[in-house]
Coordinates of C-alpha atoms in Angstrom, one line a residue:
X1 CA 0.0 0.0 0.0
X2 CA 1.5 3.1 -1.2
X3 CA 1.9 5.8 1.9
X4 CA 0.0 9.2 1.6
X5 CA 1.5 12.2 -0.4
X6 CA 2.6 15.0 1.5
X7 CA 1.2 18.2 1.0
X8 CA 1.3 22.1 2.0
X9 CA -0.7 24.7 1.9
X10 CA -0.1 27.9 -0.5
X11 CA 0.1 30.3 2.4
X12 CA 2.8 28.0 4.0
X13 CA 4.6 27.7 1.1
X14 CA 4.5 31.3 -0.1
X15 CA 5.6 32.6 3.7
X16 CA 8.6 30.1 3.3
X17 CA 10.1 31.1 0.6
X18 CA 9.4 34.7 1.3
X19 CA 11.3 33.7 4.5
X20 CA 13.6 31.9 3.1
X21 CA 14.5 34.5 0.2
X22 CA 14.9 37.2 2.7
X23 CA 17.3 34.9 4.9
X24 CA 19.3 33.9 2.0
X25 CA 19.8 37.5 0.8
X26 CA 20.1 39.1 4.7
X27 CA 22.7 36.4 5.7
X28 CA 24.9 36.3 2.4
X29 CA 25.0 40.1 2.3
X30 CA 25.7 40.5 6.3
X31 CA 28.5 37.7 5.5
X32 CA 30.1 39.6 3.0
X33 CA 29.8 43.1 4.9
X34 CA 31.5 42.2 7.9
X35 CA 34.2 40.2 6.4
X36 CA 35.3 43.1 4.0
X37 CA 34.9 45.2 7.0
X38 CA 36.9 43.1 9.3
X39 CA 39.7 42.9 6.7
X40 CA 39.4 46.8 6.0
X41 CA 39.8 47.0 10.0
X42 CA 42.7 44.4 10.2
X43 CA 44.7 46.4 6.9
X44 CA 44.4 49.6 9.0
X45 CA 45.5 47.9 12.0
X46 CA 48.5 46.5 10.6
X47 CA 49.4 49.6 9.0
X48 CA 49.1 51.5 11.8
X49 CA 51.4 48.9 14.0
X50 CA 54.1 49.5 11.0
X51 CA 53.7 53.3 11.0
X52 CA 54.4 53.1 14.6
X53 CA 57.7 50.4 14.7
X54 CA 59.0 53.0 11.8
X55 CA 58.4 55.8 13.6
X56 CA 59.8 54.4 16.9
X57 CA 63.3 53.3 14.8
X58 CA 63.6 56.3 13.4
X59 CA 63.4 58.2 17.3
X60 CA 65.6 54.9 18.6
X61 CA 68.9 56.1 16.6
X62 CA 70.0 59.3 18.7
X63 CA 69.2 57.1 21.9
X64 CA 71.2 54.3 20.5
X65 CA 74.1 56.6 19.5
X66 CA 74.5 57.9 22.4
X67 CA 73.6 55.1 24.8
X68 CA 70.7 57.1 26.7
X69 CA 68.5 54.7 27.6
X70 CA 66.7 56.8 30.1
X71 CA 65.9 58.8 27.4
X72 CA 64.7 56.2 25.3
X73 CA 62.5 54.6 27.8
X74 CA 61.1 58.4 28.9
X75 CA 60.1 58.1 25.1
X76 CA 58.6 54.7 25.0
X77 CA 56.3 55.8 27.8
X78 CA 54.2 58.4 25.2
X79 CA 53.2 54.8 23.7
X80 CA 50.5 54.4 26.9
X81 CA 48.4 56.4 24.6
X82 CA 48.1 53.6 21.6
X83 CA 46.2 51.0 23.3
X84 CA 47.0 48.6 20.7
X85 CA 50.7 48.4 21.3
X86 CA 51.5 46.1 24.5
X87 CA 55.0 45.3 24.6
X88 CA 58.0 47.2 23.0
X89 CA 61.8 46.2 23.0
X90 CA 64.9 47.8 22.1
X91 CA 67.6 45.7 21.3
X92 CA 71.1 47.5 20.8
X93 CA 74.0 45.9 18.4
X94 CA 76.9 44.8 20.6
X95 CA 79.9 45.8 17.4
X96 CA 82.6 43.9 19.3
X97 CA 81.0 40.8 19.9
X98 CA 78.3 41.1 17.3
X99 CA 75.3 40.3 20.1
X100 CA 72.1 41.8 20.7
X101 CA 71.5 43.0 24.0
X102 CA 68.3 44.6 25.8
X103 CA 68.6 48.3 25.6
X104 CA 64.9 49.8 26.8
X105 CA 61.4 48.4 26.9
X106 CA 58.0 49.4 27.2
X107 CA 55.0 47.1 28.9
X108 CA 51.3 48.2 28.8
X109 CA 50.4 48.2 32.4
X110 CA 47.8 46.2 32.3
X111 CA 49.7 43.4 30.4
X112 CA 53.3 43.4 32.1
X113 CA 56.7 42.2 31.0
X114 CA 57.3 40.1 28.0
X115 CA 59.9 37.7 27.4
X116 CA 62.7 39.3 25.4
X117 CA 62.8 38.5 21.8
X118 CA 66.6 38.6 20.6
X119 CA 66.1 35.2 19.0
X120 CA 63.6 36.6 16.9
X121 CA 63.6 39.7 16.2
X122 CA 65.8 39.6 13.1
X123 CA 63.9 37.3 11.3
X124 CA 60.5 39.5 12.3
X125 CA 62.2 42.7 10.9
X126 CA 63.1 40.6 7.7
X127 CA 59.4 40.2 6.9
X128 CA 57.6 42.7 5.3
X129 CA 54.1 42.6 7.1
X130 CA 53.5 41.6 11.0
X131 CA 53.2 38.3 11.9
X132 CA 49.8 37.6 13.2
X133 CA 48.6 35.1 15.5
X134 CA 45.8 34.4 17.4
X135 CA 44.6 37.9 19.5
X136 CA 48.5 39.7 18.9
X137 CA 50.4 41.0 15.9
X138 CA 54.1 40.9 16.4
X139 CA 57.0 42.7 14.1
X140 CA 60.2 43.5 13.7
X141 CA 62.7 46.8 12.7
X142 CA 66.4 47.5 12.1
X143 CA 67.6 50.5 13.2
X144 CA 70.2 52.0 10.9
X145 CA 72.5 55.3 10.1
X146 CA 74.5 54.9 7.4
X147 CA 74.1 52.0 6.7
X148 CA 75.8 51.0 10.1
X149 CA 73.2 48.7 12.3
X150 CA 72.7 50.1 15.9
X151 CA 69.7 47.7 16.5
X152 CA 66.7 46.3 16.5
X153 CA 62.7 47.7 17.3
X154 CA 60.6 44.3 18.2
X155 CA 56.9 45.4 18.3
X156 CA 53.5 43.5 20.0
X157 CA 50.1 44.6 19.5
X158 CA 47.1 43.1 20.5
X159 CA 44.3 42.7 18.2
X160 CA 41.7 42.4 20.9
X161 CA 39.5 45.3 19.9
X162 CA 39.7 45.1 16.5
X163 CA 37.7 41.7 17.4
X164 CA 35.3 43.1 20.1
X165 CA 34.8 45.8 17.5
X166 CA 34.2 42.2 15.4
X167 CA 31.6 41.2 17.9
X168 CA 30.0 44.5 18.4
X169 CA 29.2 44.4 14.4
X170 CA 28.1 41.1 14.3
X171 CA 25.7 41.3 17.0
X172 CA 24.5 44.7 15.2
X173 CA 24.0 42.4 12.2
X174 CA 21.8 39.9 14.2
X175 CA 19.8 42.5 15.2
X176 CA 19.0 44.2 12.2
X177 CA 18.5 40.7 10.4
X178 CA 15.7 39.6 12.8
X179 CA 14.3 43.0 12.4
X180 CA 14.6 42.7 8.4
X181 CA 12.6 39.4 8.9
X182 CA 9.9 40.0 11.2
X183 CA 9.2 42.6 8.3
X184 CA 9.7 40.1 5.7
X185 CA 7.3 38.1 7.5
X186 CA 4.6 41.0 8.5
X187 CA 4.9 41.8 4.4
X188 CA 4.5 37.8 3.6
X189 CA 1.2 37.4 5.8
X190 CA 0.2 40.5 3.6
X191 CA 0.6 39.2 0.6
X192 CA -0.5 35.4 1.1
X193 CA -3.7 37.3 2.3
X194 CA -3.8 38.4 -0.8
X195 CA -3.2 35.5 -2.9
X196 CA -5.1 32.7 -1.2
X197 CA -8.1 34.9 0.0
X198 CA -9.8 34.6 -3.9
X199 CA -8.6 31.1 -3.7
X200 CA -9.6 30.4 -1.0
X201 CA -13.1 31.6 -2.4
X202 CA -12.6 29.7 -4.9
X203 CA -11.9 26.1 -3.5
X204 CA -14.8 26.2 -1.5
X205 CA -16.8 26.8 -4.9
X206 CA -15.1 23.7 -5.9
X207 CA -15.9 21.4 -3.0
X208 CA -19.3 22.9 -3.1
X209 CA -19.6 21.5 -6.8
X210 CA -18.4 17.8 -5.6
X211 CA -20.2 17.5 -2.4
X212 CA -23.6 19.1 -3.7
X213 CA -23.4 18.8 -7.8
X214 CA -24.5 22.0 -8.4
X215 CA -23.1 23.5 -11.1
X216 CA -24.6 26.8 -11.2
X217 CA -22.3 28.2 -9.1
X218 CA -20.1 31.0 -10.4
X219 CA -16.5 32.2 -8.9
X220 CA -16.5 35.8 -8.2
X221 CA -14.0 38.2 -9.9
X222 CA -10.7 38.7 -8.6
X223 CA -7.9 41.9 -7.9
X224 CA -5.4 39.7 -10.0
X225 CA -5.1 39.3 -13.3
X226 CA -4.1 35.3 -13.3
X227 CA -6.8 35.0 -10.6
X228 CA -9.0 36.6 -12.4
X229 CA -8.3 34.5 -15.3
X230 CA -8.7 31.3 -13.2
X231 CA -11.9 32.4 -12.0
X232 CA -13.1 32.7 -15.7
X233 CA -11.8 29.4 -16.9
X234 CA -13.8 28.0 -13.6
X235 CA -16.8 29.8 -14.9
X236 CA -16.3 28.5 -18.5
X237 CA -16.0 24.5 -17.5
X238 CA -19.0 25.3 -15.0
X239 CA -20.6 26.1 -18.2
X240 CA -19.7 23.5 -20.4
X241 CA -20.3 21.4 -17.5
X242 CA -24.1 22.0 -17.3
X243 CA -24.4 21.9 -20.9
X244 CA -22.4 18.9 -21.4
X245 CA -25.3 17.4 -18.3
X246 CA -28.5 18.7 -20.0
X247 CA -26.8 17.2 -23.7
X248 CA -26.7 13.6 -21.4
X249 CA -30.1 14.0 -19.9
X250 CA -31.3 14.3 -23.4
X251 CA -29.6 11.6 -24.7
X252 CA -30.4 9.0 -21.5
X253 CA -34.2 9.6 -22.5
X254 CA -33.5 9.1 -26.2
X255 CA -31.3 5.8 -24.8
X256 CA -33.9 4.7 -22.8
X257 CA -37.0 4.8 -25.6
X258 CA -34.4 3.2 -27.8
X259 CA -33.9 -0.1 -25.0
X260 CA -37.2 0.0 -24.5
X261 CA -37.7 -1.4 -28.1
X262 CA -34.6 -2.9 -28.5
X263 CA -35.2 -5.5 -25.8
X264 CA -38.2 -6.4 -27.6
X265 CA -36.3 -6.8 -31.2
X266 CA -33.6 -8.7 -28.6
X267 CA -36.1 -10.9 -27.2
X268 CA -37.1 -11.9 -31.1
X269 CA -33.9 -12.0 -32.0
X270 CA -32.5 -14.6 -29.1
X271 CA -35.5 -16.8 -30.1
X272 CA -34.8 -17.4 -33.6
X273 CA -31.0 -17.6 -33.1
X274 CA -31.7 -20.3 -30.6
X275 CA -34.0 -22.1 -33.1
X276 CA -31.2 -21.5 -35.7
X277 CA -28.6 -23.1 -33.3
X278 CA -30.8 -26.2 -32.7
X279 CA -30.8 -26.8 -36.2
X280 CA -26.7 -25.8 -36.6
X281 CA -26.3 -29.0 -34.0
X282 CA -28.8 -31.1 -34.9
X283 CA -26.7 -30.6 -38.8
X284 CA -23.6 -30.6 -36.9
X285 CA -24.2 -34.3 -35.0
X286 CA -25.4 -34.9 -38.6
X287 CA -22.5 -34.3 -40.7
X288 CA -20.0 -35.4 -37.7
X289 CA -22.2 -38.6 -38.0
X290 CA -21.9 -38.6 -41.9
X291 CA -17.8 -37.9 -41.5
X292 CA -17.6 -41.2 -38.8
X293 CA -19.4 -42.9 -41.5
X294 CA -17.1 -41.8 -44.6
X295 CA -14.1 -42.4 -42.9
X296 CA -15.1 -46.2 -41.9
X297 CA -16.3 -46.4 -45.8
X298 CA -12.5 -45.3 -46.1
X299 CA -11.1 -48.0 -44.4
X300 CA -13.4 -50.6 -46.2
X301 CA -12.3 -49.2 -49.5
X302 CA -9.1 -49.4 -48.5
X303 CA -9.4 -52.8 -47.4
X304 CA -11.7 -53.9 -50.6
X305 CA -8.5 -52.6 -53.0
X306 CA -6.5 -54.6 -50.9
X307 CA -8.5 -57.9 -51.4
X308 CA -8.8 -57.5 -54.8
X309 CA -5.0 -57.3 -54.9
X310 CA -4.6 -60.4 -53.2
X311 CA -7.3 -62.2 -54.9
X312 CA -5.3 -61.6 -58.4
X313 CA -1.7 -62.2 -56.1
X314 CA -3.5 -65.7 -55.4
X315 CA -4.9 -66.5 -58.7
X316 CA -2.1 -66.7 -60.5
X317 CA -0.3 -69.5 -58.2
X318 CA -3.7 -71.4 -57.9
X319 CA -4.0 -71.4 -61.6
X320 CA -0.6 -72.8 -62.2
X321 CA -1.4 -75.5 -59.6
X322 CA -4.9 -76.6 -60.9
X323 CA -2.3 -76.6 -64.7
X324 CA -0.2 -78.7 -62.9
X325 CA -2.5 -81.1 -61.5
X326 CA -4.8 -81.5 -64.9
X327 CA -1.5 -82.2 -66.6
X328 CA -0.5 -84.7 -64.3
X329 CA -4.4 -86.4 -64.4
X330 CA -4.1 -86.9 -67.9
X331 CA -0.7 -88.2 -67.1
X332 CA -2.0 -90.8 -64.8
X333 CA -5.3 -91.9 -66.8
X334 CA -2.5 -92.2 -70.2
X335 CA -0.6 -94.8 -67.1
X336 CA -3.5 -96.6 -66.4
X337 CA -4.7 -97.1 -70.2
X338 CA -1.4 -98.6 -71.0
X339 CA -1.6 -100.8 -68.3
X340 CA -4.6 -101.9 -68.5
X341 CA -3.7 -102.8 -72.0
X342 CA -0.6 -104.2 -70.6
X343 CA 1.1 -102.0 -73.2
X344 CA 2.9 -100.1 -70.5
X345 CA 6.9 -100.2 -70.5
X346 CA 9.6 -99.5 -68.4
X347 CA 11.0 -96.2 -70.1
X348 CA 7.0 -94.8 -70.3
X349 CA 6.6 -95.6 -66.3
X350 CA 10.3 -93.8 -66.1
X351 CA 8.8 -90.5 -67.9
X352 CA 5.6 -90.3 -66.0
X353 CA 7.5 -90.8 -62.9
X354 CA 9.6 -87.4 -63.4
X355 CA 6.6 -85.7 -64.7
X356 CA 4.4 -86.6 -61.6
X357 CA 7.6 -85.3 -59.3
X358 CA 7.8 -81.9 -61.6
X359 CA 4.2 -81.3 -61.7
X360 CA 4.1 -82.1 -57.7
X361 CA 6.4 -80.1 -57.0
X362 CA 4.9 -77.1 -58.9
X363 CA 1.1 -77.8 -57.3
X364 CA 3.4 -77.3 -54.5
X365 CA 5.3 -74.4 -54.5
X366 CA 2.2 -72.6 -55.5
X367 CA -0.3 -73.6 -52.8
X368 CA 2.7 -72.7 -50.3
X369 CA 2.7 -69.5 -52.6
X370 CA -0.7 -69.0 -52.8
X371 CA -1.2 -70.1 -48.7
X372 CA 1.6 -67.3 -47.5
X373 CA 0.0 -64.5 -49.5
X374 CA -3.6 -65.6 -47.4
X375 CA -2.0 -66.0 -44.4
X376 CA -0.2 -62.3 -45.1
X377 CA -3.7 -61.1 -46.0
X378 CA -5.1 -62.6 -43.1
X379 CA -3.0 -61.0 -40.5
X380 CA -3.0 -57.2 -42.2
X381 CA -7.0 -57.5 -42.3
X382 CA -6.8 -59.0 -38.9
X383 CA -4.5 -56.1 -37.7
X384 CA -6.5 -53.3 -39.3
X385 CA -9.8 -54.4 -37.7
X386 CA -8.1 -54.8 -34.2
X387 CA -7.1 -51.9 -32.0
X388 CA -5.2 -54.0 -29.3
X389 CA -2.0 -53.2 -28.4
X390 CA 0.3 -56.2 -28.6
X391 CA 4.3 -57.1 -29.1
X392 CA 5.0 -57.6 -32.8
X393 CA 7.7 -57.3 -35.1
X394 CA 8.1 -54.1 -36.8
X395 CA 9.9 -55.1 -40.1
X396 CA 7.7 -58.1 -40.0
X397 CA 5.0 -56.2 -40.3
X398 CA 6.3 -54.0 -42.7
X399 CA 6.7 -56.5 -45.5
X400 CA 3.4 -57.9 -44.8
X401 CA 2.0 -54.2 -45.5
X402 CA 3.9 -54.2 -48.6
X403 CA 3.0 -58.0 -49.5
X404 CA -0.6 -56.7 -49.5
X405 CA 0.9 -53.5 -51.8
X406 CA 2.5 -55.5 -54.0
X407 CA 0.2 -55.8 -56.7
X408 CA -0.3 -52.0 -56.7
X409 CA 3.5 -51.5 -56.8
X410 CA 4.3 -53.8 -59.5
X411 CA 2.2 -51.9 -61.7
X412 CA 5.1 -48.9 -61.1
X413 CA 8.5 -48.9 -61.6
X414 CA 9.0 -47.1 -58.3
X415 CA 12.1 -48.0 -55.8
X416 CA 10.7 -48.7 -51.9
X417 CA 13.4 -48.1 -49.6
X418 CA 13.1 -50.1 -45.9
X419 CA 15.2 -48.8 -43.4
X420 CA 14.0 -50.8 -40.0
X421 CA 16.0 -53.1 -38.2
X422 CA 15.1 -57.1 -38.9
X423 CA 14.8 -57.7 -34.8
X424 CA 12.8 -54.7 -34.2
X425 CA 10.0 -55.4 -31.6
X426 CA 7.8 -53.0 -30.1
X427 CA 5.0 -53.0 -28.2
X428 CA 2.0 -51.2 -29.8
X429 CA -0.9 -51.2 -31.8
X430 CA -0.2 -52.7 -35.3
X431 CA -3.4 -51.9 -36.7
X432 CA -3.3 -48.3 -36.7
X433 CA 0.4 -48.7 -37.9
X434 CA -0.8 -51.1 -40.8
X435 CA -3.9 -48.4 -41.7
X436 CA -1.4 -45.7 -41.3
X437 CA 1.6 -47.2 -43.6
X438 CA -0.9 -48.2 -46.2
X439 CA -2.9 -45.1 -46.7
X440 CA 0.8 -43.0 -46.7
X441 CA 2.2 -45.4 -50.0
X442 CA -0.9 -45.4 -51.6
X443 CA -1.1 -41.3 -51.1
X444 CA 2.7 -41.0 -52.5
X445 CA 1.3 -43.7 -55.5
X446 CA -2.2 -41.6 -56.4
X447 CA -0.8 -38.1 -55.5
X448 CA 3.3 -37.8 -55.9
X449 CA 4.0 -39.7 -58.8
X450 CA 3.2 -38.8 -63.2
X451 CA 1.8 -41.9 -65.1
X452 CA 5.4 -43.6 -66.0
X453 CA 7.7 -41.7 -63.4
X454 CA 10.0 -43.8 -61.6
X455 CA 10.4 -42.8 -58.4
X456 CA 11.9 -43.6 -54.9
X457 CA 9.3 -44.2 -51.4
X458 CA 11.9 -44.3 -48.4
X459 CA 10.7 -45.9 -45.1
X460 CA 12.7 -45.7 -41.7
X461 CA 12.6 -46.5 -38.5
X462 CA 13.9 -46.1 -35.5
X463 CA 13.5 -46.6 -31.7
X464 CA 14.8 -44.2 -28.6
X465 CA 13.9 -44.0 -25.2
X466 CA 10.8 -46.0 -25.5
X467 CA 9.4 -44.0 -28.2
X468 CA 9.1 -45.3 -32.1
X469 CA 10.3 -42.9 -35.0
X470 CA 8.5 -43.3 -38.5
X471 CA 10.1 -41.3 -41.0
X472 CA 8.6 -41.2 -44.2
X473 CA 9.6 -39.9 -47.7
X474 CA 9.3 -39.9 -51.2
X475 CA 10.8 -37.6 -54.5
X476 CA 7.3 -36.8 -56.3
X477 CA 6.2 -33.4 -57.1
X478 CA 5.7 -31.9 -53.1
X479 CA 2.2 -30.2 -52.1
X480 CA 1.7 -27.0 -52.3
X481 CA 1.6 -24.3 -49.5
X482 CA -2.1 -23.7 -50.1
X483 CA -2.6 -27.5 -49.7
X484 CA 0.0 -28.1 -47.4
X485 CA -1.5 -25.8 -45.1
X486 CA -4.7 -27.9 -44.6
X487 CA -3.3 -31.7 -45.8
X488 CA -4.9 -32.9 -42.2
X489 CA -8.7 -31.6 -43.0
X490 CA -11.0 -34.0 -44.2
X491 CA -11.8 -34.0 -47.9
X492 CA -8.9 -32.1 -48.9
X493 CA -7.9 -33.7 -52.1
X494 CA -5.5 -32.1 -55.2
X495 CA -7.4 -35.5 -57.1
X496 CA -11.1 -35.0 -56.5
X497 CA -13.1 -36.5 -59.1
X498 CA -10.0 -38.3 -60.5
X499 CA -9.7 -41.3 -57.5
X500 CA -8.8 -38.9 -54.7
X501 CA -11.5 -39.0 -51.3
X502 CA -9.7 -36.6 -49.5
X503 CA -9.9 -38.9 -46.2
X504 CA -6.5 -40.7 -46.3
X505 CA -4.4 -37.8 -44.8
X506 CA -7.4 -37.4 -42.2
X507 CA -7.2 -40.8 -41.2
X508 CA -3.3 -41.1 -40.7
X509 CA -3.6 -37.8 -38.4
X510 CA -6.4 -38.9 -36.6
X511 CA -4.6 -42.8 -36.5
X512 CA -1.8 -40.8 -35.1
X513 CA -2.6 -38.6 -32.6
X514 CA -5.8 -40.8 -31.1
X515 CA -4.9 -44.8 -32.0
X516 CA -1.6 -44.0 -31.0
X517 CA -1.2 -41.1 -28.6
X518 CA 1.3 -39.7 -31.2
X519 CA 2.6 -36.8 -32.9
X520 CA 3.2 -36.3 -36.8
X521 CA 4.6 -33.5 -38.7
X522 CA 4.8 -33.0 -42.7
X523 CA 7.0 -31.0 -44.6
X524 CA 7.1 -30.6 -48.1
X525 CA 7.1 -27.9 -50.8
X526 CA 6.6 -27.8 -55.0
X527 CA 8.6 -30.0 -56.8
X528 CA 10.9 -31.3 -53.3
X529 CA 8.9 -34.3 -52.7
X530 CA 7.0 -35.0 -49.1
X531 CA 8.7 -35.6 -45.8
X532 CA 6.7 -36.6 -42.9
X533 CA 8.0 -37.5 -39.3
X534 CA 5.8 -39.9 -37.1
X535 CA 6.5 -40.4 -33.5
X536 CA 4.7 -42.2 -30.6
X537 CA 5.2 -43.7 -27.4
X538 CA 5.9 -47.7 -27.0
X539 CA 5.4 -50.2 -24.0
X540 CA 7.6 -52.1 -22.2
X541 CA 8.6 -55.4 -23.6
X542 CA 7.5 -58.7 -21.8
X543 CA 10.3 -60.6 -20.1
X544 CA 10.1 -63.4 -22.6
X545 CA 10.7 -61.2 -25.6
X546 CA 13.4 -59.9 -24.1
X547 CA 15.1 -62.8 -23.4
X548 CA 14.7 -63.8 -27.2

């Protein structure tokens, strides 16, 4: 929860920064006015203490000339009029053995002796202003004639008034800086007065309009221009305002004439859409019923081109068997003739011995023939009827799929390509496989292919992590993207009217995805042939095939 803005008021804000304006200006201005002061003071106050020490070397070099140092200190004494000056030292130059030694001094009376300064007071009189620390200014002087030095002047004032005079100035400044803002604040009461009385006025006008909704208040006119100009844009939106209402007062009546009939054209409406949607489902159960229907006559169709493929497969051997055996009846009764007629001789029983065992042996090998193509029949019908899932062999089943193709392939001279290891088992359903395998070659044969094209159909498989890949492919002339798009919808066909149902694709998605719990993906584009990737989940295999 987001925490409450902080507001203030306009007559708090405006009396602030008057206040703080004032401040700002009083204090920077004081600042600067009593340090240019204090340094004006300070300037004079050195210049006065090096006035003095020049004035008091030039008087020291009679005194030090002729070695009167009553004299000197009877001079020094005038200094009790410069309250500034608290200590002063004359130091005379000893010429024979080149040493400073007191001469005269002068003490304030108030302050007493100070220590004498011969260490110093050379390297004082070399600088060229006094040397000033905390409350005391302290300098240095030679005293000369002729170049000859006679001595030295060592000088101590005190800077203590200069800094009461400091204090005295800054508590003036204080003064006259609380008086400058109790003005400033008199004058800011004033104006704020001024300014928030109108809107003052003026807000209430506004709560009045949210707590009561009357907008036919008006806000009065102002002594200042942007009030005043505030006041009139209040005026104008008070103004728009009602007409804006009396516009939607007008137009909630016309609303409410309008609902008033359209909730009867609703109510007529709402009954014959919901006797239009009974009859949408009723035709949708219909057609949903018709599709179930179609797609089963799919399978059958399939299945019925299937058995009339076998049925020709198993012709051919059966008729070169019942050949076989008529030839080797009329064999036998030409046997029995002779030997009735005892006519019969070694080299003729010889003949019709290796006859009997040629013609056997071809009655033979085409029942066997004729028995594997119904027993490869009989298990592809059996497995696309049956939905159970069971262990099988994968390329087993494969080449009885294409067993049951075979007498649509040989009419091509198109190349099928297995790819699936011979001791493949998996543990699935086979029929939806079977359905799925078929309807996919004889889509690539109907759809991919020209009359008299040779081309390729590849078929792999493979199996990882308990799931089975199908990967099938073929070099015809691709779908295009229009088709390609939709290839999965019922009764989409590039072949209508020319063989083509529309249901095959249909039946391998839905063989996929509900038979199979699978997924399946096609890609393909004009002229690049047809990929399509099949993969679904397997079972775990029995301990006994496992073993094997």
């Amino acid at each position: 929860m987001s925490s409450p803005t902080r507001t203030t008021s306009m007559k708090s804000a405006l009396i602030w920064l008057v206040m703080l304006i004032c401040s700002l200006t009083l204090t920077i201005a004081l600042f600067f006015s009593n340090y240019l002061d204090f340094q004006r003071q300070e300037q004079q106050l050195q210049q006065q203490v090096l006035a003095l020490a020049d004035i008091i070397a030039i008087n020291t070099q009679s005194t030090l000339l002729t070695n009167n140092r009553h004299r000197e200190e009877t001079r020094l004494k005038a200094l009790t009029a410069i309250p500034t000056i608290k200590n002063v030292h004359i130091y005379q130059f000893d010429q024979t053995n080149q040493q400073l030694k007191f001469f005269a001094s002068y003490n304030r009376t108030d302050i007493g002796p100070w220590p004498p300064q011969t260490e110093r007071v050379q390297s004082l009189s070399e600088q060229p202003l006094p040397l000033s620390s905390a409350d005391q200014l302290e300098l240095g002087r030679q005293v000369e004639v002729d170049g000859q030095l006679l001595g030295y002047v060592y000088l101590r004032a005190g800077s203590d008034q200069l800094q009461q005079s400091q204090r005295n100035q800054n508590l003036i400044t204080i003064v006259i800086a609380l008086l400058a803002l109790g003005l400033a604040l008199l004058l800011a009461l004033k104006l704020q007065r001024r300014f928030t009385l109108p809107l003052h006025v003026l807000l209430e006008l506004v709560n009045k309009v949210a707590k009561e909704r009357d907008y036919c208040v008006r806000a009065p006119t102002a002594n200042l221009d942007e009030l005043n100009q505030l006041s009139r844009a209040f005026n104008t939106m008070m103004d728009r305002i009602e007409g804006q209402l009396r516009k939607r007062e007008q137009a909630e009546l016309e609303i409410k004439q309008l609902n008033q009939s359209l909730e009867q054209k609703i109510a007529e409406r709402t009954k014959a859409l919901r006797e239009s949607n009974q009859e949408l489902l009723n035709t949708l159960a219909t057609l949903h019923q018709y599709q179930n229907q179609i797609v089963e006559t799919e399978k059958m169709a399939s299945l019925g081109q299937m058995v009339a493929g076998i049925a020709h497969e198993v012709n051919t051997p059966i008729g070169l068997g019942v050949t076989a055996s008529t030839l080797l009846q009329d064999k036998v009764q030409e046997i029995e003739q002779a030997f009735q007629q005892k006519t019969l001789t070694s080299s003729q029983l010889a003949r019709f011995l290796n006859d009997s065992k040629e013609n056997l042996g071809i009655i033979y090998r085409n029942l066997e023939r004729a028995a594997g193509l119904i027993s490869s029949f009989k298990q592809v019908a059996v497995d696309q009827s049956n939905e159970n899932q069971r262990q099988f062999n994968m390329a087993q089943l494969i080449n009885e799929v294409m067993l049951s193709l075979r007498p649509n392939l040989k009419k091509t001279a198109h190349q099928l390509r297995i790819e699936c290891p011979p001791d493949l088992i998996v543990n699935s359903k086979p029929g939806p496989i079977n359905q799925i395998l078929i309807n996919l070659i004889m889509n690539s044969l109907l759809h991919a292919f020209d009359e008299g094209q040779a081309g390729e159909i590849t078929i792999r498989v493979t199996l990882q992590q308990h799931r089975c890949f199908i990967h099938y492919a073929d070099n015809g002339r691709g779908v295009p993207e229009h088709i390609r798009k939709k290839i999965f919808d019922p009764f989409v066909t590039t072949k209508r009217g020319e063989g083509g149902s529309g249901l095959g694709m249909h039946l391998v998605y839905n063989l996929v995805t509900q038979a199979l719990n699978g997924k399946i993906k096609l890609e393909s584009a004009l002229g690049a042939g047809i990929q399509i990737d099949i993969d679904f989940p397997v079972g775990n295999l029995s301990p006994s095939k496992l073993n094997s």
